[in-house]
XYZ file of C-alpha atoms in Angstrom:
143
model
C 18.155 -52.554 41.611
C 15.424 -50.019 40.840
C 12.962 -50.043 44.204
C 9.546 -51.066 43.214
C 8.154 -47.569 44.300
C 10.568 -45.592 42.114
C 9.252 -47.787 39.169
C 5.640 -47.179 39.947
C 6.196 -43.594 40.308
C 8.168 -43.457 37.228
C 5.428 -45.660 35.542
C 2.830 -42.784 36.471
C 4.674 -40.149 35.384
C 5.936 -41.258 31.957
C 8.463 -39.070 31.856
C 10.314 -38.105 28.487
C 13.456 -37.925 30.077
C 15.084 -39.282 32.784
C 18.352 -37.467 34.206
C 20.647 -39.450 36.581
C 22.378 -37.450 39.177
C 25.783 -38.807 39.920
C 28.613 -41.429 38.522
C 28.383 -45.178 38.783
C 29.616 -45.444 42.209
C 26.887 -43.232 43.784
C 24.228 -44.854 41.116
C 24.893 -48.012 39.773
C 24.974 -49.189 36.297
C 22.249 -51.575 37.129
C 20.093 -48.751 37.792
C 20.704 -47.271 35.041
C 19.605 -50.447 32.960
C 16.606 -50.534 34.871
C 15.767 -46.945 34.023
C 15.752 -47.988 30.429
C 12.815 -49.850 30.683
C 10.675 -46.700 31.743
C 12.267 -44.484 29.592
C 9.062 -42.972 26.661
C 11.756 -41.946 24.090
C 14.006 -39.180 25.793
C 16.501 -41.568 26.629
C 18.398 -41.691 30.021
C 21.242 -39.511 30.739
C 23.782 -39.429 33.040
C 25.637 -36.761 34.644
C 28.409 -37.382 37.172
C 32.078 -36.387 38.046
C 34.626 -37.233 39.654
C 33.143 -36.342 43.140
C 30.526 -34.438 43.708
C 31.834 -30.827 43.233
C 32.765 -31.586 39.690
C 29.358 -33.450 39.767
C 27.561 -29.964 40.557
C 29.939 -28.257 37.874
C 28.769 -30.838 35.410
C 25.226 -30.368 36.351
C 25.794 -26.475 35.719
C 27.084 -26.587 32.327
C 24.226 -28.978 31.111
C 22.219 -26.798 32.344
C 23.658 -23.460 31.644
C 25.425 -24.221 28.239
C 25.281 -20.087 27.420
C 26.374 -18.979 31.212
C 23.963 -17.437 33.824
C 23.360 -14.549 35.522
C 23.328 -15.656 39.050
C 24.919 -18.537 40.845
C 23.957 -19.938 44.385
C 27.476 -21.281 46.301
C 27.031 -23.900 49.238
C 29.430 -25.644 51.662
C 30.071 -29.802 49.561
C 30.992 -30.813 53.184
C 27.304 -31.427 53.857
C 24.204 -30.931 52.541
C 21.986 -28.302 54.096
C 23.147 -25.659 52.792
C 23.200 -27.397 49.102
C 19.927 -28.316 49.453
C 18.343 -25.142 50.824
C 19.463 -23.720 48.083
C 18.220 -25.843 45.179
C 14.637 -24.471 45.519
C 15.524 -20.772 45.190
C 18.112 -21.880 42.283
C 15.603 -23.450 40.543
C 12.755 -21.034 40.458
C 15.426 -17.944 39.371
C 17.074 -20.541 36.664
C 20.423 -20.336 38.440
C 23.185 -23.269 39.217
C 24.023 -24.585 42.490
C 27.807 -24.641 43.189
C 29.939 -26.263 46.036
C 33.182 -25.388 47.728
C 35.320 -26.776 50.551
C 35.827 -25.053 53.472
C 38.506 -23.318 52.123
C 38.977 -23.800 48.478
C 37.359 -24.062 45.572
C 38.048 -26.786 43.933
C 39.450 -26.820 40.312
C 36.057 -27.970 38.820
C 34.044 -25.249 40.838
C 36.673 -22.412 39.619
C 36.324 -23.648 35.923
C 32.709 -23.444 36.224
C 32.174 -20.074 38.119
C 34.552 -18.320 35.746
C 32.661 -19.921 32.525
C 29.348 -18.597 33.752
C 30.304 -15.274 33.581
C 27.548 -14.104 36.052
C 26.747 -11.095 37.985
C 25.854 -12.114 41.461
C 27.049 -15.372 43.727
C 24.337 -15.910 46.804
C 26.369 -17.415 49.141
C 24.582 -19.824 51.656
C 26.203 -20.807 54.857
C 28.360 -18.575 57.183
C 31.914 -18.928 58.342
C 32.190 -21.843 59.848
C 31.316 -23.390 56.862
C 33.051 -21.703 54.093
C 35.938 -19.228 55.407
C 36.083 -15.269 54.872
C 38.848 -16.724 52.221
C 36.777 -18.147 50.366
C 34.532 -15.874 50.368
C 36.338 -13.187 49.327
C 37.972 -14.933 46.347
C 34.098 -15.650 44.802
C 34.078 -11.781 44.858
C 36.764 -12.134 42.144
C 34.438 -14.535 39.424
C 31.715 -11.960 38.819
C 31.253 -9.976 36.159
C 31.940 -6.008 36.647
């Protein structure tokens, strides 16, 4: 069910699209429905993975269909260090990417090497994503 205040809001914004972050289990289908019903003509999309790294991944390449220059990486473990980051990823056009604590999952790899940027900012220290890690995000920008 779509709360009454996220209705109104969406009501006074009349927004021309409406992007849902995350799969069915984190935002139901029923919520989705209800979305309908304040959608102007943009439709309502969803984008969601399989957790939420691939979720971020996802995110990324709807975003970033042609690459970008600059990626921000932050610990999935908690979120922080994601969020901190969405701010200063959004105002340079860049994605926000997650890793464990030491890996990078599959659908994080797939997406940092399809990018094909320059730079990785790197948020969070090592307790949070190992010198391992951090060295092998060296290895997925461009020279």
């Amino acid at each position: 069910m779509l709360p009454g205040s996220i209705a109104a809001e969406l009501d006074r914004l009349n927004p021309g699209r409406i992007i849902v972050l995350g799969s069915a289990g984190v935002v139901s289908d029923g919520v989705m429905a209800a979305l309908d019903a304040h959608d102007t003509g943009g439709g309502v999309l969803r984008i969601g993975g399989l957790d939420r790294y691939d979720t971020a991944s996802r995110i990324s390449a709807f975003h970033h269909p042609g690459g970008a220059p600059l990626a921000y990486v932050a610990t999935g473990a908690n979120f922080p260090d994601a969020l901190a980051a969405g701010p200063a990823a959004a105002v340079r056009g860049a994605p926000t990417l997650l890793v464990q604590a030491n890996a990078i999952p599959g659908s994080t790899s797939h997406e940092l090497a399809r990018l094909n940027m320059s730079r990785i900012i790197l948020l969070g220290g090592p307790s949070v994503v190992s010198q391992a890690v951090q060295n092998s995000l060296v290895g997925y920008t461009a020279s």
